[in-house]
mmCIF file of C-alpha atoms and ligand atoms in Angstrom:
data_model
loop_
_atom_site.group_PDB
_atom_site.id
_atom_site.type_symbol
_atom_site.label_atom_id
_atom_site.label_comp_id
_atom_site.label_asym_id
_atom_site.label_seq_id
_atom_site.Cartn_x
_atom_site.Cartn_y
_atom_site.Cartn_z
ATOM 1 C CA MET A 8 49.564 -61.698 45.741
ATOM 2 C CA GLN A 9 52.498 -59.913 43.967
ATOM 3 C CA GLU A 10 51.302 -61.396 40.737
ATOM 4 C CA PHE A 11 47.974 -59.749 41.108
ATOM 5 C CA ILE A 12 49.416 -56.318 41.714
ATOM 6 C CA GLU A 13 51.828 -56.571 38.472
ATOM 7 C CA LYS A 14 48.509 -57.813 36.392
ATOM 8 C CA ILE A 15 46.511 -54.703 37.600
ATOM 9 C CA ASN A 16 49.344 -52.341 37.061
ATOM 10 C CA LYS A 17 49.893 -53.427 33.479
ATOM 11 C CA CYS A 18 46.275 -53.871 32.736
ATOM 12 C CA PRO A 19 45.396 -51.895 29.554
ATOM 13 C CA ALA A 20 41.653 -51.726 29.342
ATOM 14 C CA LEU A 21 38.463 -51.692 31.516
ATOM 15 C CA SER A 22 37.218 -55.054 30.370
ATOM 16 C CA GLU A 23 40.584 -56.676 31.234
ATOM 17 C CA LEU A 24 40.353 -55.133 34.522
ATOM 18 C CA GLU A 25 37.023 -56.499 35.258
ATOM 19 C CA LYS A 26 38.273 -59.975 34.486
ATOM 20 C CA ILE A 27 41.105 -59.617 37.109
ATOM 21 C CA ARG A 28 38.721 -58.459 39.616
ATOM 22 C CA VAL A 29 36.512 -61.533 39.133
ATOM 23 C CA GLU A 30 39.761 -63.592 39.478
ATOM 24 C CA ILE A 31 40.436 -61.896 42.811
ATOM 25 C CA PHE A 32 37.063 -61.271 44.349
ATOM 26 C CA GLY A 33 34.849 -63.816 42.510
ATOM 27 C CA LYS A 34 33.079 -66.709 44.257
ATOM 28 C CA LYS A 35 35.831 -68.842 42.942
ATOM 29 C CA GLY A 36 38.329 -66.276 43.238
ATOM 30 C CA VAL A 37 41.759 -66.499 45.157
ATOM 31 C CA LEU A 38 40.363 -64.516 48.201
ATOM 32 C CA ALA A 39 37.342 -67.180 48.428
ATOM 33 C CA GLU A 40 40.022 -69.961 48.078
ATOM 34 C CA GLY A 41 42.087 -68.327 51.059
ATOM 35 C CA PHE A 42 39.378 -67.952 53.291
ATOM 36 C CA ALA A 43 38.349 -71.355 52.709
ATOM 37 C CA LYS A 44 41.779 -72.437 53.853
ATOM 38 C CA LEU A 45 41.077 -70.762 57.030
ATOM 39 C CA LYS A 46 38.561 -73.309 58.337
ATOM 40 C CA SER A 47 41.064 -76.282 58.387
ATOM 41 C CA MET A 48 43.733 -74.121 59.983
ATOM 42 C CA PRO A 49 44.938 -74.818 63.697
ATOM 43 C CA GLU A 50 43.783 -72.081 65.875
ATOM 44 C CA ASP A 51 47.002 -70.220 66.709
ATOM 45 C CA GLU A 52 47.799 -69.468 63.060
ATOM 46 C CA LYS A 53 44.082 -68.581 62.091
ATOM 47 C CA LYS A 54 44.356 -65.085 63.435
ATOM 48 C CA GLU A 55 47.267 -63.816 61.767
ATOM 49 C CA PHE A 56 46.406 -65.520 58.401
ATOM 50 C CA ALA A 57 43.002 -63.858 58.595
ATOM 51 C CA ALA A 58 44.446 -60.407 59.308
ATOM 52 C CA ASP A 59 46.961 -61.093 56.576
ATOM 53 C CA LEU A 60 44.180 -61.998 53.980
ATOM 54 C CA ASN A 61 42.055 -58.988 54.792
ATOM 55 C CA ARG A 62 44.890 -56.585 54.485
ATOM 56 C CA GLN A 63 45.821 -57.842 51.001
ATOM 57 C CA ARG A 64 41.940 -57.741 50.055
ATOM 58 C CA ASP A 65 41.851 -54.076 51.211
ATOM 59 C CA ASP A 66 45.107 -53.362 49.103
ATOM 60 C CA LEU A 67 43.924 -55.130 46.099
ATOM 61 C CA ALA A 68 40.580 -53.490 46.094
ATOM 62 C CA ALA A 69 42.140 -50.040 46.394
ATOM 63 C CA LEU A 70 44.511 -50.684 43.612
ATOM 64 C CA ILE A 71 41.806 -51.783 41.348
ATOM 65 C CA GLU A 72 39.698 -48.772 42.245
ATOM 66 C CA ALA A 73 42.690 -46.444 41.357
ATOM 67 C CA LYS A 74 43.481 -48.384 37.909
ATOM 68 C CA LYS A 75 39.818 -48.021 36.966
ATOM 69 C CA THR A 76 39.631 -44.216 37.516
ATOM 70 C CA GLU A 77 42.866 -44.079 35.404
ATOM 71 C CA LEU A 78 41.697 -46.424 32.403
ATOM 72 C CA SER A 79 38.166 -44.622 32.515
ATOM 73 C CA ALA A 80 40.037 -41.309 31.988
ATOM 74 C CA LEU A 81 41.967 -42.695 29.089
ATOM 75 C CA GLU A 82 38.994 -44.285 27.614
ATOM 76 C CA ILE A 83 37.022 -41.255 27.543
ATOM 77 C CA ALA A 84 39.856 -39.156 26.081
ATOM 78 C CA SER A 85 40.633 -41.605 23.228
ATOM 79 C CA LYS A 86 37.126 -41.790 22.432
ATOM 80 C CA MET A 87 36.815 -37.821 22.122
ATOM 81 C CA LYS A 88 39.934 -37.913 20.072
ATOM 82 C CA SER A 89 38.478 -40.432 17.530
ATOM 83 C CA GLU A 90 35.000 -38.825 17.256
ATOM 84 C CA ALA A 91 36.434 -35.172 16.941
ATOM 85 C CA VAL A 92 35.414 -33.229 13.848
ATOM 86 C CA ASP A 93 38.034 -30.998 12.229
ATOM 87 C CA ILE A 94 36.047 -27.981 11.649
ATOM 88 C CA THR A 95 38.745 -26.277 9.810
ATOM 89 C CA LEU A 96 38.675 -28.903 6.889
ATOM 90 C CA PHE A 97 38.093 -27.487 3.530
ATOM 91 C CA ASN A 98 34.603 -28.352 2.080
ATOM 92 C CA GLU A 99 33.396 -28.474 -1.361
ATOM 93 C CA PRO A 100 30.875 -25.383 -1.639
ATOM 94 C CA VAL A 101 27.211 -26.599 -1.977
ATOM 95 C CA ALA A 102 25.330 -25.293 -5.207
ATOM 96 C CA SER A 103 22.625 -22.969 -3.845
ATOM 97 C CA GLY A 104 19.759 -21.458 -5.686
ATOM 98 C CA ALA A 105 18.651 -17.946 -5.750
ATOM 99 C CA LEU A 106 15.508 -15.865 -6.317
ATOM 100 C CA HIS A 107 15.082 -15.202 -9.993
ATOM 101 C CA PRO A 108 15.896 -11.275 -10.491
ATOM 102 C CA VAL A 109 12.284 -10.740 -11.596
ATOM 103 C CA MET A 110 10.927 -12.345 -8.529
ATOM 104 C CA ALA A 111 13.249 -10.633 -6.194
ATOM 105 C CA THR A 112 12.374 -7.263 -7.878
ATOM 106 C CA MET A 113 8.780 -8.089 -7.423
ATOM 107 C CA ASP A 114 9.194 -9.050 -3.811
ATOM 108 C CA ARG A 115 10.928 -5.489 -3.158
ATOM 109 C CA ILE A 116 8.097 -3.806 -4.892
ATOM 110 C CA ILE A 117 5.407 -5.769 -2.584
ATOM 111 C CA GLU A 118 7.502 -5.297 0.452
ATOM 112 C CA TYR A 119 7.245 -1.638 0.095
ATOM 113 C CA PHE A 120 3.318 -1.459 -0.403
ATOM 114 C CA MET A 121 3.062 -3.857 2.503
ATOM 115 C CA MET A 122 4.845 -1.283 4.542
ATOM 116 C CA GLN A 123 2.167 1.373 3.184
ATOM 117 C CA ASN A 124 -0.704 -0.898 4.355
ATOM 118 C CA PHE A 125 -1.829 -2.131 0.897
ATOM 119 C CA SER A 126 -3.407 -5.548 0.886
ATOM 120 C CA LEU A 127 -2.323 -8.244 -1.614
ATOM 121 C CA GLU A 128 -4.796 -9.510 -3.918
ATOM 122 C CA THR A 129 -4.669 -12.120 -6.756
ATOM 123 C CA GLY A 130 -6.895 -13.123 -9.767
ATOM 124 C CA PRO A 131 -6.942 -15.684 -12.532
ATOM 125 C CA LEU A 132 -4.698 -15.850 -15.309
ATOM 126 C CA ILE A 133 -7.316 -17.084 -17.497
ATOM 127 C CA GLU A 134 -9.937 -14.063 -17.727
ATOM 128 C CA ASP A 135 -13.088 -13.183 -19.370
ATOM 129 C CA ASP A 136 -14.072 -10.084 -21.418
ATOM 130 C CA PHE A 137 -15.823 -8.681 -18.811
ATOM 131 C CA HIS A 138 -13.078 -8.461 -16.065
ATOM 132 C CA ASN A 139 -10.128 -7.725 -18.564
ATOM 133 C CA PHE A 140 -11.819 -5.184 -20.883
ATOM 134 C CA GLU A 141 -15.410 -4.328 -20.334
ATOM 135 C CA ALA A 142 -15.592 -3.309 -16.748
ATOM 136 C CA LEU A 143 -12.288 -1.345 -17.372
ATOM 137 C CA ASN A 144 -14.146 0.804 -19.831
ATOM 138 C CA LEU A 145 -12.355 -0.785 -22.765
ATOM 139 C CA PRO A 146 -15.106 -0.414 -25.692
ATOM 140 C CA LYS A 147 -15.386 -3.063 -28.157
ATOM 141 C CA TYR A 148 -13.327 -1.404 -30.698
ATOM 142 C CA HIS A 149 -10.254 -0.631 -28.516
ATOM 143 C CA PRO A 150 -6.987 -1.788 -30.325
ATOM 144 C CA ALA A 151 -6.056 -3.552 -27.100
ATOM 145 C CA ARG A 152 -8.661 -6.202 -27.794
ATOM 146 C CA ASP A 153 -7.035 -6.735 -31.185
ATOM 147 C CA MET A 154 -5.831 -10.442 -31.847
ATOM 148 C CA GLN A 155 -2.350 -8.856 -31.854
ATOM 149 C CA ASP A 156 -2.223 -8.152 -28.508
ATOM 150 C CA THR A 157 -4.422 -10.901 -26.791
ATOM 151 C CA PHE A 158 -4.230 -14.475 -26.440
ATOM 152 C CA TYR A 159 -7.690 -15.948 -26.983
ATOM 153 C CA LEU A 160 -8.784 -19.568 -26.016
ATOM 154 C CA ASN A 161 -11.320 -21.405 -27.911
ATOM 155 C CA ASP A 162 -14.116 -20.433 -25.643
ATOM 156 C CA PHE A 163 -13.793 -16.508 -25.808
ATOM 157 C CA ARG A 164 -11.788 -16.567 -22.451
ATOM 158 C CA LEU A 165 -8.442 -14.966 -22.680
ATOM 159 C CA LEU A 166 -5.090 -14.866 -20.840
ATOM 160 C CA ARG A 167 -5.220 -11.462 -18.864
ATOM 161 C CA THR A 168 -3.176 -8.918 -20.721
ATOM 162 C CA HIS A 169 -2.560 -6.732 -17.472
ATOM 163 C CA THR A 170 -3.484 -7.186 -13.733
ATOM 164 C CA SER A 171 -6.310 -4.538 -13.900
ATOM 165 C CA PRO A 172 -8.829 -7.295 -13.844
ATOM 166 C CA VAL A 173 -7.747 -8.010 -10.325
ATOM 167 C CA GLN A 174 -8.920 -4.221 -9.574
ATOM 168 C CA VAL A 175 -12.430 -5.263 -10.912
ATOM 169 C CA ARG A 176 -12.633 -8.497 -8.916
ATOM 170 C CA THR A 177 -11.548 -6.923 -5.712
ATOM 171 C CA MET A 178 -14.018 -3.991 -6.149
ATOM 172 C CA LEU A 179 -16.831 -6.494 -6.850
ATOM 173 C CA ALA A 180 -15.944 -8.459 -3.760
ATOM 174 C CA ASN A 181 -15.443 -5.661 -1.200
ATOM 175 C CA LYS A 182 -16.948 -2.424 -0.167
ATOM 176 C CA PRO A 183 -14.648 0.719 -0.252
ATOM 177 C CA PRO A 184 -12.182 1.795 0.931
ATOM 178 C CA ILE A 185 -9.713 -0.373 -0.887
ATOM 179 C CA ARG A 186 -5.930 -0.157 -0.632
ATOM 180 C CA MET A 187 -4.472 -2.945 -2.612
ATOM 181 C CA ILE A 188 -1.735 -4.171 -4.864
ATOM 182 C CA ALA A 189 -2.097 -7.174 -7.314
ATOM 183 C CA PRO A 190 1.172 -8.606 -8.476
ATOM 184 C CA GLY A 191 0.954 -11.344 -11.233
ATOM 185 C CA THR A 192 1.740 -12.715 -14.496
ATOM 186 C CA VAL A 193 0.227 -11.307 -17.690
ATOM 187 C CA PHE A 194 0.257 -12.161 -21.386
ATOM 188 C CA ARG A 195 0.524 -10.316 -24.594
ATOM 189 C CA ARG A 196 1.234 -11.343 -28.197
ATOM 190 C CA ASP A 197 4.591 -9.488 -28.395
ATOM 191 C CA MET A 198 8.336 -10.497 -28.643
ATOM 192 C CA ASP A 199 11.318 -8.219 -28.962
ATOM 193 C CA LEU A 200 14.349 -6.786 -27.131
ATOM 194 C CA THR A 201 11.803 -5.140 -24.419
ATOM 195 C CA HIS A 202 8.788 -7.364 -24.799
ATOM 196 C CA THR A 203 8.057 -11.131 -24.028
ATOM 197 C CA PRO A 204 4.729 -12.863 -24.510
ATOM 198 C CA MET A 205 4.819 -13.521 -20.536
ATOM 199 C CA PHE A 206 5.595 -11.131 -18.146
ATOM 200 C CA HIS A 207 4.744 -9.573 -14.805
ATOM 201 C CA GLN A 208 2.909 -6.512 -13.395
ATOM 202 C CA VAL A 209 1.988 -5.002 -10.214
ATOM 203 C CA GLU A 210 -1.240 -3.164 -9.935
ATOM 204 C CA GLY A 211 -2.064 -0.747 -7.465
ATOM 205 C CA LEU A 212 -5.645 0.517 -6.525
ATOM 206 C CA VAL A 213 -6.812 2.907 -3.890
ATOM 207 C CA VAL A 214 -10.485 3.830 -3.419
ATOM 208 C CA GLU A 215 -12.054 6.082 -0.541
ATOM 209 C CA ASP A 216 -15.604 7.235 -0.063
ATOM 210 C CA GLY A 217 -16.376 10.765 -1.292
ATOM 211 C CA ASP A 218 -13.807 12.848 -3.053
ATOM 212 C CA LYS A 219 -10.932 12.221 -0.621
ATOM 213 C CA VAL A 220 -8.565 10.803 -3.273
ATOM 214 C CA SER A 221 -7.133 13.062 -5.770
ATOM 215 C CA PHE A 222 -4.440 13.059 -8.542
ATOM 216 C CA ALA A 223 -2.142 14.959 -5.783
ATOM 217 C CA ASN A 224 -2.224 11.724 -3.583
ATOM 218 C CA LEU A 225 -1.205 9.669 -6.627
ATOM 219 C CA LYS A 226 1.446 11.730 -7.438
ATOM 220 C CA SER A 227 3.039 11.943 -3.855
ATOM 221 C CA MET A 228 2.555 8.029 -3.339
ATOM 222 C CA LEU A 229 4.324 7.243 -6.512
ATOM 223 C CA GLU A 230 7.165 9.666 -6.095
ATOM 224 C CA GLN A 231 8.009 8.163 -2.735
ATOM 225 C CA PHE A 232 7.640 4.704 -4.065
ATOM 226 C CA LEU A 233 9.980 5.469 -7.116
ATOM 227 C CA LYS A 234 12.577 7.110 -4.889
ATOM 228 C CA TYR A 235 12.562 4.015 -2.789
ATOM 229 C CA MET A 236 13.152 1.750 -5.829
ATOM 230 C CA PHE A 237 15.633 3.756 -7.773
ATOM 231 C CA GLY A 238 17.167 6.046 -5.210
ATOM 232 C CA ASP A 239 17.529 9.839 -5.739
ATOM 233 C CA VAL A 240 15.648 10.229 -9.070
ATOM 234 C CA GLU A 241 13.634 12.812 -10.404
ATOM 235 C CA VAL A 242 9.858 11.838 -11.248
ATOM 236 C CA ARG A 243 8.002 13.362 -14.155
ATOM 237 C CA PHE A 244 4.342 12.741 -14.777
ATOM 238 C CA ARG A 245 3.317 12.939 -18.707
ATOM 239 C CA PRO A 246 -0.230 13.260 -19.677
ATOM 240 C CA SER A 247 -1.365 9.915 -21.236
ATOM 241 C CA PHE A 248 -4.263 7.852 -22.002
ATOM 242 C CA PHE A 249 -5.979 4.695 -20.396
ATOM 243 C CA PRO A 250 -9.498 3.710 -20.854
ATOM 244 C CA PHE A 251 -9.808 2.842 -17.201
ATOM 245 C CA THR A 252 -8.224 6.221 -15.683
ATOM 246 C CA GLU A 253 -9.185 9.675 -16.358
ATOM 247 C CA PRO A 254 -7.010 11.731 -16.117
ATOM 248 C CA SER A 255 -4.197 9.436 -16.982
ATOM 249 C CA ALA A 256 -0.241 9.731 -16.943
ATOM 250 C CA GLU A 257 2.669 7.876 -17.719
ATOM 251 C CA VAL A 258 5.405 8.298 -15.154
ATOM 252 C CA ASP A 259 9.248 8.733 -15.992
ATOM 253 C CA ILE A 260 12.227 8.988 -13.865
ATOM 254 C CA SER A 261 15.331 10.777 -14.735
ATOM 255 C CA CYS A 262 17.642 8.319 -16.427
ATOM 256 C CA ILE A 263 19.535 6.255 -13.832
ATOM 257 C CA PHE A 264 22.532 5.645 -16.181
ATOM 258 C CA CYS A 265 23.385 9.058 -17.475
ATOM 259 C CA HIS A 266 21.439 10.968 -14.661
ATOM 260 C CA GLY A 267 19.669 12.938 -17.423
ATOM 261 C CA ASP A 268 22.530 13.874 -19.937
ATOM 262 C CA GLY A 269 21.180 11.438 -22.682
ATOM 263 C CA CYS A 270 22.413 7.875 -23.273
ATOM 264 C CA ARG A 271 21.530 4.880 -25.181
ATOM 265 C CA VAL A 272 19.138 3.405 -22.779
ATOM 266 C CA CYS A 273 16.952 6.421 -22.455
ATOM 267 C CA LYS A 274 17.290 7.022 -26.243
ATOM 268 C CA GLN A 275 19.086 10.382 -25.385
ATOM 269 C CA THR A 276 15.867 11.787 -23.741
ATOM 270 C CA GLY A 277 17.372 11.743 -20.099
ATOM 271 C CA TRP A 278 14.213 9.857 -18.960
ATOM 272 C CA LEU A 279 13.008 6.405 -18.404
ATOM 273 C CA GLU A 280 9.152 5.527 -18.520
ATOM 274 C CA VAL A 281 8.515 3.291 -15.746
ATOM 275 C CA LEU A 282 4.817 3.066 -15.220
ATOM 276 C CA GLY A 283 1.040 3.989 -16.054
ATOM 277 C CA CYS A 284 -1.334 5.734 -13.726
ATOM 278 C CA GLY A 285 -4.326 7.769 -13.369
ATOM 279 C CA VAL A 286 -7.534 8.830 -11.336
ATOM 280 C CA VAL A 287 -10.059 5.794 -11.590
ATOM 281 C CA ASP A 288 -12.532 6.535 -14.485
ATOM 282 C CA PRO A 289 -16.235 6.904 -13.151
ATOM 283 C CA ASN A 290 -17.162 4.288 -15.784
ATOM 284 C CA VAL A 291 -15.190 1.690 -13.812
ATOM 285 C CA PHE A 292 -16.834 2.601 -10.594
ATOM 286 C CA ASP A 293 -20.181 2.289 -12.632
ATOM 287 C CA ALA A 294 -19.292 -1.240 -13.762
ATOM 288 C CA VAL A 295 -18.714 -2.534 -10.113
ATOM 289 C CA GLY A 296 -21.692 -0.715 -8.588
ATOM 290 C CA TYR A 297 -19.506 1.809 -6.612
ATOM 291 C CA LYS A 298 -21.280 5.197 -5.705
ATOM 292 C CA ASN A 299 -19.911 8.525 -4.493
ATOM 293 C CA VAL A 300 -16.096 7.165 -4.287
ATOM 294 C CA SER A 301 -12.911 8.528 -5.615
ATOM 295 C CA GLY A 302 -9.760 6.608 -6.243
ATOM 296 C CA TYR A 303 -6.594 6.341 -8.076
ATOM 297 C CA ALA A 304 -4.722 3.439 -9.794
ATOM 298 C CA PHE A 305 -1.152 2.538 -11.340
ATOM 299 C CA GLY A 306 0.182 -0.423 -12.997
ATOM 300 C CA LEU A 307 3.843 -1.208 -13.796
ATOM 301 C CA GLY A 308 5.966 -3.944 -15.447
ATOM 302 C CA VAL A 309 8.150 -5.974 -13.152
ATOM 303 C CA GLU A 310 10.632 -7.040 -15.802
ATOM 304 C CA ARG A 311 11.173 -3.113 -16.917
ATOM 305 C CA PHE A 312 12.085 -2.500 -13.233
ATOM 306 C CA ALA A 313 14.355 -5.484 -12.940
ATOM 307 C CA MET A 314 16.192 -4.628 -16.312
ATOM 308 C CA LEU A 315 16.619 -0.940 -15.151
ATOM 309 C CA LEU A 316 17.886 -2.155 -11.644
ATOM 310 C CA HIS A 317 20.266 -4.700 -12.880
ATOM 311 C CA ARG A 318 21.130 -3.294 -16.440
ATOM 312 C CA VAL A 319 19.886 -6.279 -18.360
ATOM 313 C CA PRO A 320 20.017 -5.087 -21.927
ATOM 314 C CA ASP A 321 17.807 -7.938 -23.576
ATOM 315 C CA LEU A 322 14.588 -8.612 -21.640
ATOM 316 C CA ARG A 323 14.375 -12.094 -23.228
ATOM 317 C CA SER A 324 17.478 -13.262 -21.753
ATOM 318 C CA LEU A 325 15.741 -13.014 -18.210
ATOM 319 C CA PHE A 326 13.600 -16.037 -19.414
ATOM 320 C CA GLU A 327 16.301 -18.278 -21.016
ATOM 321 C CA GLY A 328 17.029 -19.883 -17.748
ATOM 322 C CA ASP A 329 20.898 -19.560 -18.800
ATOM 323 C CA LEU A 330 22.674 -20.328 -15.287
ATOM 324 C CA ARG A 331 25.551 -17.985 -16.364
ATOM 325 C CA LEU A 332 23.150 -15.230 -16.146
ATOM 326 C CA LEU A 333 21.182 -16.279 -13.141
ATOM 327 C CA GLU A 334 24.191 -17.025 -11.151
ATOM 328 C CA GLN A 335 25.102 -13.217 -11.222
ATOM 329 C CA PHE A 336 22.179 -12.416 -8.994
ATOM 330 C CA LYS A 337 22.924 -14.887 -6.061
HETATM 331 N N1 LIG B 25 -3.085 -1.765 -17.124
HETATM 332 C C1 LIG B 25 -2.195 -0.779 -17.721
HETATM 333 C C2 LIG B 25 -1.437 -1.526 -18.569
HETATM 334 O O1 LIG B 25 -1.141 -2.819 -18.581
HETATM 335 C C3 LIG B 25 -1.450 -0.092 -16.651
HETATM 336 C C4 LIG B 25 -2.220 0.873 -15.757
HETATM 337 C C5 LIG B 25 -2.801 0.311 -14.663
HETATM 338 C C6 LIG B 25 -2.400 1.962 -16.116
HETATM 339 C C7 LIG B 25 -3.715 1.088 -13.867
HETATM 340 C C8 LIG B 25 -3.294 2.854 -15.283
HETATM 341 C C9 LIG B 25 -3.772 2.458 -14.231
HETATM 342 O O2 LIG B 25 -0.687 -1.021 -19.645
#
């Protein structure tokens, strides 16, 4: 039996141990052989031999059990070691994308108006004369309809020149009150430092029954919005003209670069023009069949906001897709 005790002690793996166990305890194993001998043994020797055999059987079984526990622990430990992940290993950074600065700016604007309970409306990029001009009180001879500004399709449809047609569509599809914004792409035949033929606007429209909505409401709403976007700036309303609003205003903020002292960006005026707005013209309400209502509207250029917020000097660079520029906005 000493032979087996040594074998078990030296056994390096569980699979080996199982083979040894079979050699000892199997049907043809040494113990079975020993018990077989018992039958042909003289009576007086039987008892002692059997007792001896039983003791050896119990000892070997205990020894195998102990070895089994030891080897299992070793095998688990080595498996854990071989499968371990070194979380301190240096890894090549994964190239990640990011929102385009214009879209990020748009999101921020949308977020503000969502918080103020405005609904989000959309309309088609290819518009018709009625929605883009006629219903917005743009008479036939208005210069905005000039071929210079508008991209026309062969069938007299056109690429919308502003997001204001969404005002018209939303009013035609809903009863007042209305409290909406319409972010989206617009198109104009224009191209220089501050103009691209494709750009983005966010339109806003608030309509209430009766005469509840005034220019004062518009003014305080926009002041809060512009402070949210640009921080602690001064806001100035300048009388202006839009066919679809009366009275109309253009809105300036104090220059965020020179704080009003005068610089290149504000062309020494100390002010930056950021949006157009006004009280909705009664002719617009007539065109959509609204009676006894009042409202205000505003429209802003998202690129203009993005350029000011990120100090981008040339608008066209925003649309060149140059990674060296875009990666600065991650
Ligand atoms: N639609 C105008 C533009 O594109 C902006 C505007 C919208 C002005 C609503 C007043 C009211 O210039």
